[in-house]
Amino acid sequence: DTGVSQDPRHKITKRGQNVTFRCDPISEHNRLYWYRQTLGQGPEFLTYFQNEAQLEKSRLLSDRFSAERPKGSFSTLEIQRTEQGDSAMYLCASSLAVGWGQGVPYEQYFGPGTRLTVT
Amino acid sequence: GQQVMQIPQYQHVQEGEDFTTYCNSSTTLSNIQWYKQRPGGHPVFLIQLVKSGEVKKQKRLTFQFGEAKKNSSLHITATQTTDVGTYFCAHDETTDSWGKLQFGAGTQVVVTP
């Protein structure tokens, strides 16, 4: 399967622990996005990358959240000192953007998500 | 960014019937994308609309973008059980770098056989 993959699919952690999620995009895609989705809501944009450059990080929910895409391929999302309010589905998506993505919007391909439960 | 409102929040449909779900904004949108999320699944891209008044069809699904680019609709004819899921509209918050999608809360569709 050449779709977007995410690991782990489920994570249960205790409050205060750090967690890291991985996303592997579709191989030819240069854009990678992170979203959070809570029950009954649509995905909420967190951050995105074009290749290894992080284009937006002001939407990360707090300074406990950080994301990297060091070689422009896979990405990691880390949450430090988790809180119960961090419990949610964390979705990754990828797309192919020409240049810096101006001109025409591109469809995003979502991965299966990582469900985080903070106890 | 601009909020988009989706109505209705829930839609119960008898198999074979038609229904329409709406996505509304108080401000002009640069584009609209529609995604479908099956129960327990992830969002899957359906269509994108960019031009004022644009209409696109995919088999039993018809998507429209309003003339003023402030609303969009998804119409499904002859609903089937495979249409079950939540339908989200989304739009780009800025036009300087596509991809910062803002999603509506979705319309959850339940189909009764």
PDB file of C-alpha atoms in Angstrom:
ATOM      1  CA  ASP A   1       0.000   0.000   0.000  1.00  0.00           C
ATOM      2  CA  THR A   2       1.505   3.362  -1.003  1.00  0.00           C
ATOM      3  CA  GLY A   3      -0.855   5.533   1.051  1.00  0.00           C
ATOM      4  CA  VAL A   4      -0.080   7.666   4.088  1.00  0.00           C
ATOM      5  CA  SER A   5       0.876   5.597   7.112  1.00  0.00           C
ATOM      6  CA  GLN A   6       0.945   6.536  10.765  1.00  0.00           C
ATOM      7  CA  ASP A   7       2.485   4.840  13.753  1.00  0.00           C
ATOM      8  CA  PRO A   8       1.338   3.926  16.313  1.00  0.00           C
ATOM      9  CA  ARG A   9      -2.365   3.585  15.580  1.00  0.00           C
ATOM     10  CA  HIS A  10      -3.224   3.779  19.246  1.00  0.00           C
ATOM     11  CA  LYS A  11      -1.360   5.217  22.199  1.00  0.00           C
ATOM     12  CA  ILE A  12      -2.393   5.173  25.830  1.00  0.00           C
ATOM     13  CA  THR A  13      -0.225   7.225  28.120  1.00  0.00           C
ATOM     14  CA  LYS A  14      -0.325   8.655  31.592  1.00  0.00           C
ATOM     15  CA  ARG A  15      -0.649  12.340  32.196  1.00  0.00           C
ATOM     16  CA  GLY A  16       2.725  14.041  32.222  1.00  0.00           C
ATOM     17  CA  GLN A  17       4.432  11.606  29.871  1.00  0.00           C
ATOM     18  CA  ASN A  18       5.865  12.569  26.479  1.00  0.00           C
ATOM     19  CA  VAL A  19       4.603  10.925  23.309  1.00  0.00           C
ATOM     20  CA  THR A  20       5.845  10.932  19.743  1.00  0.00           C
ATOM     21  CA  PHE A  21       3.896   9.995  16.635  1.00  0.00           C
ATOM     22  CA  ARG A  22       5.285   9.226  13.214  1.00  0.00           C
ATOM     23  CA  CYS A  23       3.826   9.890   9.787  1.00  0.00           C
ATOM     24  CA  ASP A  24       5.093   8.524   6.479  1.00  0.00           C
ATOM     25  CA  PRO A  25       3.537  10.423   3.564  1.00  0.00           C
ATOM     26  CA  ILE A  26       2.997   9.243   0.009  1.00  0.00           C
ATOM     27  CA  SER A  27       6.532   9.095  -1.326  1.00  0.00           C
ATOM     28  CA  GLU A  28       6.267  11.709  -4.091  1.00  0.00           C
ATOM     29  CA  HIS A  29       4.356  14.216  -1.959  1.00  0.00           C
ATOM     30  CA  ASN A  30       6.263  17.288  -0.793  1.00  0.00           C
ATOM     31  CA  ARG A  31       3.602  18.662   1.539  1.00  0.00           C
ATOM     32  CA  LEU A  32       2.817  17.098   4.896  1.00  0.00           C
ATOM     33  CA  TYR A  33       0.106  18.246   7.324  1.00  0.00           C
ATOM     34  CA  TRP A  34      -0.822  17.471  10.902  1.00  0.00           C
ATOM     35  CA  TYR A  35      -4.386  17.759  12.216  1.00  0.00           C
ATOM     36  CA  ARG A  36      -6.160  16.960  15.443  1.00  0.00           C
ATOM     37  CA  GLN A  37      -9.692  15.608  15.456  1.00  0.00           C
ATOM     38  CA  THR A  38     -11.942  15.305  18.478  1.00  0.00           C
ATOM     39  CA  LEU A  39     -15.262  13.495  18.613  1.00  0.00           C
ATOM     40  CA  GLY A  40     -17.972  15.121  16.552  1.00  0.00           C
ATOM     41  CA  GLN A  41     -15.673  17.712  15.032  1.00  0.00           C
ATOM     42  CA  GLY A  42     -13.813  18.148  11.791  1.00  0.00           C
ATOM     43  CA  PRO A  43     -10.019  17.963  11.641  1.00  0.00           C
ATOM     44  CA  GLU A  44      -8.280  20.967  13.182  1.00  0.00           C
ATOM     45  CA  PHE A  45      -5.157  22.184  11.370  1.00  0.00           C
ATOM     46  CA  LEU A  46      -1.989  22.140  13.489  1.00  0.00           C
ATOM     47  CA  THR A  47       1.028  22.568  11.235  1.00  0.00           C
ATOM     48  CA  TYR A  48       2.409  21.783   7.806  1.00  0.00           C
ATOM     49  CA  PHE A  49       5.658  21.300   5.935  1.00  0.00           C
ATOM     50  CA  GLN A  50       6.851  21.737   2.406  1.00  0.00           C
ATOM     51  CA  ASN A  51       9.779  19.368   2.104  1.00  0.00           C
ATOM     52  CA  GLU A  52      11.694  19.935   5.350  1.00  0.00           C
ATOM     53  CA  ALA A  53      10.527  23.530   5.859  1.00  0.00           C
ATOM     54  CA  GLN A  54       7.811  24.072   8.463  1.00  0.00           C
ATOM     55  CA  LEU A  55       5.539  26.686   6.912  1.00  0.00           C
ATOM     56  CA  GLU A  56       3.234  27.286   9.849  1.00  0.00           C
ATOM     57  CA  LYS A  57       3.536  26.392  13.489  1.00  0.00           C
ATOM     58  CA  SER A  58       1.490  29.064  15.202  1.00  0.00           C
ATOM     59  CA  ARG A  59      -1.485  26.702  15.258  1.00  0.00           C
ATOM     60  CA  LEU A  60       0.259  24.118  17.356  1.00  0.00           C
ATOM     61  CA  LEU A  61      -1.909  23.996  20.438  1.00  0.00           C
ATOM     62  CA  SER A  62       0.748  24.957  22.940  1.00  0.00           C
ATOM     63  CA  ASP A  63       4.515  25.006  23.349  1.00  0.00           C
ATOM     64  CA  ARG A  64       4.232  21.385  24.470  1.00  0.00           C
ATOM     65  CA  PHE A  65       3.581  20.461  20.833  1.00  0.00           C
ATOM     66  CA  SER A  66       6.341  20.290  18.256  1.00  0.00           C
ATOM     67  CA  ALA A  67       6.752  18.734  14.840  1.00  0.00           C
ATOM     68  CA  GLU A  68       9.703  17.907  12.636  1.00  0.00           C
ATOM     69  CA  ARG A  69      10.345  16.679   9.136  1.00  0.00           C
ATOM     70  CA  PRO A  70      14.132  16.524   9.122  1.00  0.00           C
ATOM     71  CA  LYS A  71      14.803  15.035   5.705  1.00  0.00           C
ATOM     72  CA  GLY A  72      11.641  16.073   3.952  1.00  0.00           C
ATOM     73  CA  SER A  73      10.191  12.583   4.074  1.00  0.00           C
ATOM     74  CA  PHE A  74       8.616  11.245   7.286  1.00  0.00           C
ATOM     75  CA  SER A  75       7.503  13.555  10.064  1.00  0.00           C
ATOM     76  CA  THR A  76       7.125  13.290  13.822  1.00  0.00           C
ATOM     77  CA  LEU A  77       4.715  15.070  16.139  1.00  0.00           C
ATOM     78  CA  GLU A  78       5.749  15.228  19.776  1.00  0.00           C
ATOM     79  CA  ILE A  79       3.613  16.182  22.738  1.00  0.00           C
ATOM     80  CA  GLN A  80       5.463  16.820  25.961  1.00  0.00           C
ATOM     81  CA  ARG A  81       3.934  16.588  29.416  1.00  0.00           C
ATOM     82  CA  THR A  82       0.652  15.243  28.094  1.00  0.00           C
ATOM     83  CA  GLU A  83      -2.627  16.385  29.604  1.00  0.00           C
ATOM     84  CA  GLN A  84      -6.025  14.702  29.530  1.00  0.00           C
ATOM     85  CA  GLY A  85      -7.225  17.385  27.130  1.00  0.00           C
ATOM     86  CA  ASP A  86      -4.704  16.135  24.573  1.00  0.00           C
ATOM     87  CA  SER A  87      -6.755  12.963  24.097  1.00  0.00           C
ATOM     88  CA  ALA A  88      -7.823  12.993  20.454  1.00  0.00           C
ATOM     89  CA  MET A  89      -7.152  11.504  17.045  1.00  0.00           C
ATOM     90  CA  TYR A  90      -4.026  12.934  15.434  1.00  0.00           C
ATOM     91  CA  LEU A  91      -4.200  12.812  11.666  1.00  0.00           C
ATOM     92  CA  CYS A  92      -1.447  13.260   9.135  1.00  0.00           C
ATOM     93  CA  ALA A  93      -2.059  14.115   5.493  1.00  0.00           C
ATOM     94  CA  SER A  94       0.129  14.705   2.460  1.00  0.00           C
ATOM     95  CA  SER A  95      -0.222  16.363  -0.916  1.00  0.00           C
ATOM     96  CA  LEU A  96       1.809  17.321  -3.945  1.00  0.00           C
ATOM     97  CA  ALA A  97       2.271  21.072  -4.368  1.00  0.00           C
ATOM     98  CA  VAL A  98       4.023  22.658  -7.335  1.00  0.00           C
ATOM     99  CA  GLY A  99       6.465  25.394  -6.384  1.00  0.00           C
ATOM    100  CA  TRP A 100       5.322  26.888  -3.101  1.00  0.00           C
ATOM    101  CA  GLY A 101       1.789  25.709  -3.681  1.00  0.00           C
ATOM    102  CA  GLN A 102       0.317  28.853  -5.160  1.00  0.00           C
ATOM    103  CA  GLY A 103      -2.245  28.780  -7.893  1.00  0.00           C
ATOM    104  CA  VAL A 104      -4.452  25.761  -7.356  1.00  0.00           C
ATOM    105  CA  PRO A 105      -5.365  24.000  -4.136  1.00  0.00           C
ATOM    106  CA  TYR A 106      -4.352  20.365  -3.854  1.00  0.00           C
ATOM    107  CA  GLU A 107      -6.291  17.451  -2.439  1.00  0.00           C
ATOM    108  CA  GLN A 108      -4.922  16.022   0.747  1.00  0.00           C
ATOM    109  CA  TYR A 109      -4.523  12.314   1.392  1.00  0.00           C
ATOM    110  CA  PHE A 110      -5.060  11.389   5.014  1.00  0.00           C
ATOM    111  CA  GLY A 111      -3.494   8.598   6.998  1.00  0.00           C
ATOM    112  CA  PRO A 112      -5.440   6.355   9.392  1.00  0.00           C
ATOM    113  CA  GLY A 113      -4.517   8.504  12.390  1.00  0.00           C
ATOM    114  CA  THR A 114      -3.066   7.890  15.846  1.00  0.00           C
ATOM    115  CA  ARG A 115      -5.630   7.777  18.621  1.00  0.00           C
ATOM    116  CA  LEU A 116      -4.147   9.187  21.807  1.00  0.00           C
ATOM    117  CA  THR A 117      -5.696   8.507  25.196  1.00  0.00           C
ATOM    118  CA  VAL A 118      -4.214  10.297  28.181  1.00  0.00           C
ATOM    119  CA  THR A 119      -5.194   8.775  31.524  1.00  0.00           C
TER     120      THR A 119
ATOM    121  CA  GLY B   1      -9.799  32.004   9.738  1.00  0.00           C
ATOM    122  CA  GLN B   2     -13.325  32.047   8.399  1.00  0.00           C
ATOM    123  CA  GLN B   3     -15.669  29.583   9.963  1.00  0.00           C
ATOM    124  CA  VAL B   4     -17.838  27.382   7.774  1.00  0.00           C
ATOM    125  CA  MET B   5     -21.129  26.102   9.097  1.00  0.00           C
ATOM    126  CA  GLN B   6     -22.467  22.780   7.935  1.00  0.00           C
ATOM    127  CA  ILE B   7     -26.142  21.977   8.064  1.00  0.00           C
ATOM    128  CA  PRO B   8     -27.699  19.745   9.017  1.00  0.00           C
ATOM    129  CA  GLN B   9     -25.472  18.262  11.703  1.00  0.00           C
ATOM    130  CA  TYR B  10     -27.243  14.911  11.345  1.00  0.00           C
ATOM    131  CA  GLN B  11     -29.140  13.481   8.406  1.00  0.00           C
ATOM    132  CA  HIS B  12     -31.214  10.308   8.591  1.00  0.00           C
ATOM    133  CA  VAL B  13     -32.088   9.082   5.131  1.00  0.00           C
ATOM    134  CA  GLN B  14     -34.153   6.175   3.869  1.00  0.00           C
ATOM    135  CA  GLU B  15     -32.281   4.103   1.320  1.00  0.00           C
ATOM    136  CA  GLY B  16     -33.196   5.290  -2.154  1.00  0.00           C
ATOM    137  CA  GLU B  17     -34.070   8.841  -1.111  1.00  0.00           C
ATOM    138  CA  ASP B  18     -32.197  11.990  -2.043  1.00  0.00           C
ATOM    139  CA  PHE B  19     -30.712  14.523   0.369  1.00  0.00           C
ATOM    140  CA  THR B  20     -28.633  17.685   0.381  1.00  0.00           C
ATOM    141  CA  THR B  21     -26.107  18.973   2.881  1.00  0.00           C
ATOM    142  CA  TYR B  22     -24.925  22.556   2.985  1.00  0.00           C
ATOM    143  CA  CYS B  23     -21.750  24.428   3.819  1.00  0.00           C
ATOM    144  CA  ASN B  24     -22.130  28.140   4.527  1.00  0.00           C
ATOM    145  CA  SER B  25     -19.743  30.987   5.202  1.00  0.00           C
ATOM    146  CA  SER B  26     -20.279  34.650   6.049  1.00  0.00           C
ATOM    147  CA  THR B  27     -17.253  35.603   3.962  1.00  0.00           C
ATOM    148  CA  THR B  28     -16.068  34.799   0.452  1.00  0.00           C
ATOM    149  CA  LEU B  29     -14.154  31.547   0.201  1.00  0.00           C
ATOM    150  CA  SER B  30     -11.190  30.892  -2.065  1.00  0.00           C
ATOM    151  CA  ASN B  31     -12.203  27.300  -2.635  1.00  0.00           C
ATOM    152  CA  ILE B  32     -14.166  24.416  -1.177  1.00  0.00           C
ATOM    153  CA  GLN B  33     -13.100  20.834  -0.758  1.00  0.00           C
ATOM    154  CA  TRP B  34     -15.389  18.005   0.321  1.00  0.00           C
ATOM    155  CA  TYR B  35     -14.224  14.960   2.263  1.00  0.00           C
ATOM    156  CA  LYS B  36     -16.023  11.837   3.445  1.00  0.00           C
ATOM    157  CA  GLN B  37     -15.131  10.010   6.641  1.00  0.00           C
ATOM    158  CA  ARG B  38     -16.606   6.577   7.224  1.00  0.00           C
ATOM    159  CA  PRO B  39     -17.235   5.496  10.830  1.00  0.00           C
ATOM    160  CA  GLY B  40     -13.856   4.603  12.347  1.00  0.00           C
ATOM    161  CA  GLY B  41     -12.041   5.784   9.228  1.00  0.00           C
ATOM    162  CA  HIS B  42     -10.123   8.798   8.055  1.00  0.00           C
ATOM    163  CA  PRO B  43     -11.185  11.656   5.773  1.00  0.00           C
ATOM    164  CA  VAL B  44     -11.113  10.825   2.075  1.00  0.00           C
ATOM    165  CA  PHE B  45     -11.040  13.560  -0.541  1.00  0.00           C
ATOM    166  CA  LEU B  46     -14.114  13.739  -2.779  1.00  0.00           C
ATOM    167  CA  ILE B  47     -13.912  16.948  -4.818  1.00  0.00           C
ATOM    168  CA  GLN B  48     -12.663  20.501  -4.922  1.00  0.00           C
ATOM    169  CA  LEU B  49     -14.480  23.554  -6.285  1.00  0.00           C
ATOM    170  CA  VAL B  50     -12.692  26.773  -7.139  1.00  0.00           C
ATOM    171  CA  LYS B  51     -14.834  28.792  -9.543  1.00  0.00           C
ATOM    172  CA  SER B  52     -17.942  30.796  -8.771  1.00  0.00           C
ATOM    173  CA  GLY B  53     -21.066  28.810  -9.651  1.00  0.00           C
ATOM    174  CA  GLU B  54     -19.083  25.656 -10.343  1.00  0.00           C
ATOM    175  CA  VAL B  55     -20.978  22.372 -10.483  1.00  0.00           C
ATOM    176  CA  LYS B  56     -19.297  18.978 -10.493  1.00  0.00           C
ATOM    177  CA  LYS B  57     -20.841  15.520 -10.557  1.00  0.00           C
ATOM    178  CA  GLN B  58     -19.510  12.183  -9.405  1.00  0.00           C
ATOM    179  CA  LYS B  59     -22.037   9.464 -10.195  1.00  0.00           C
ATOM    180  CA  ARG B  60     -24.848  10.071  -7.670  1.00  0.00           C
ATOM    181  CA  LEU B  61     -23.089  13.030  -5.996  1.00  0.00           C
ATOM    182  CA  THR B  62     -23.504  16.617  -7.223  1.00  0.00           C
ATOM    183  CA  PHE B  63     -21.371  19.382  -5.760  1.00  0.00           C
ATOM    184  CA  GLN B  64     -22.054  23.087  -6.186  1.00  0.00           C
ATOM    185  CA  PHE B  65     -20.154  26.245  -5.303  1.00  0.00           C
ATOM    186  CA  GLY B  66     -22.325  29.308  -4.931  1.00  0.00           C
ATOM    187  CA  GLU B  67     -22.155  32.291  -7.245  1.00  0.00           C
ATOM    188  CA  ALA B  68     -20.904  34.480  -4.410  1.00  0.00           C
ATOM    189  CA  LYS B  69     -18.464  31.753  -3.271  1.00  0.00           C
ATOM    190  CA  LYS B  70     -19.970  31.850   0.220  1.00  0.00           C
ATOM    191  CA  ASN B  71     -21.698  28.508   0.203  1.00  0.00           C
ATOM    192  CA  SER B  72     -21.520  25.039  -1.222  1.00  0.00           C
ATOM    193  CA  SER B  73     -23.793  22.042  -1.331  1.00  0.00           C
ATOM    194  CA  LEU B  74     -23.530  18.300  -1.764  1.00  0.00           C
ATOM    195  CA  HIS B  75     -26.571  16.522  -3.165  1.00  0.00           C
ATOM    196  CA  ILE B  76     -26.785  12.738  -3.137  1.00  0.00           C
ATOM    197  CA  THR B  77     -29.447  10.971  -5.169  1.00  0.00           C
ATOM    198  CA  ALA B  78     -30.776   7.466  -4.547  1.00  0.00           C
ATOM    199  CA  THR B  79     -28.913   7.096  -1.263  1.00  0.00           C
ATOM    200  CA  GLN B  80     -27.232   3.743  -0.627  1.00  0.00           C
ATOM    201  CA  THR B  81     -25.938   2.194   2.579  1.00  0.00           C
ATOM    202  CA  THR B  82     -22.420   2.844   1.290  1.00  0.00           C
ATOM    203  CA  ASP B  83     -23.104   6.574   1.639  1.00  0.00           C
ATOM    204  CA  VAL B  84     -23.011   6.269   5.436  1.00  0.00           C
ATOM    205  CA  GLY B  85     -20.416   8.530   7.016  1.00  0.00           C
ATOM    206  CA  THR B  86     -19.646  12.117   7.871  1.00  0.00           C
ATOM    207  CA  TYR B  87     -19.252  14.615   5.054  1.00  0.00           C
ATOM    208  CA  PHE B  88     -16.965  17.558   5.711  1.00  0.00           C
ATOM    209  CA  CYS B  89     -16.456  20.702   3.722  1.00  0.00           C
ATOM    210  CA  ALA B  90     -13.143  22.493   4.061  1.00  0.00           C
ATOM    211  CA  HIS B  91     -11.568  25.612   2.644  1.00  0.00           C
ATOM    212  CA  ASP B  92      -8.127  27.168   2.452  1.00  0.00           C
ATOM    213  CA  GLU B  93      -7.694  29.884   5.041  1.00  0.00           C
ATOM    214  CA  THR B  94      -5.254  31.852   2.909  1.00  0.00           C
ATOM    215  CA  THR B  95      -4.476  32.132  -0.763  1.00  0.00           C
ATOM    216  CA  ASP B  96      -0.752  32.737  -0.386  1.00  0.00           C
ATOM    217  CA  SER B  97       0.029  29.120   0.359  1.00  0.00           C
ATOM    218  CA  TRP B  98      -2.599  26.491  -0.189  1.00  0.00           C
ATOM    219  CA  GLY B  99      -3.070  23.739   2.313  1.00  0.00           C
ATOM    220  CA  LYS B 100      -4.147  25.378   5.555  1.00  0.00           C
ATOM    221  CA  LEU B 101      -7.564  23.812   5.487  1.00  0.00           C
ATOM    222  CA  GLN B 102     -10.304  24.785   7.877  1.00  0.00           C
ATOM    223  CA  PHE B 103     -12.947  22.097   8.197  1.00  0.00           C
ATOM    224  CA  GLY B 104     -16.575  22.397   9.110  1.00  0.00           C
ATOM    225  CA  ALA B 105     -18.041  20.193  11.836  1.00  0.00           C
ATOM    226  CA  GLY B 106     -19.519  17.841   9.257  1.00  0.00           C
ATOM    227  CA  THR B 107     -22.881  16.304   8.450  1.00  0.00           C
ATOM    228  CA  GLN B 108     -23.255  12.803   9.826  1.00  0.00           C
ATOM    229  CA  VAL B 109     -25.333  10.681   7.481  1.00  0.00           C
ATOM    230  CA  VAL B 110     -27.179   7.570   8.612  1.00  0.00           C
ATOM    231  CA  VAL B 111     -28.939   5.447   6.011  1.00  0.00           C
ATOM    232  CA  THR B 112     -31.866   3.239   6.909  1.00  0.00           C
ATOM    233  CA  PRO B 113     -32.342   0.198   4.642  1.00  0.00           C
TER     234      PRO B 113
END
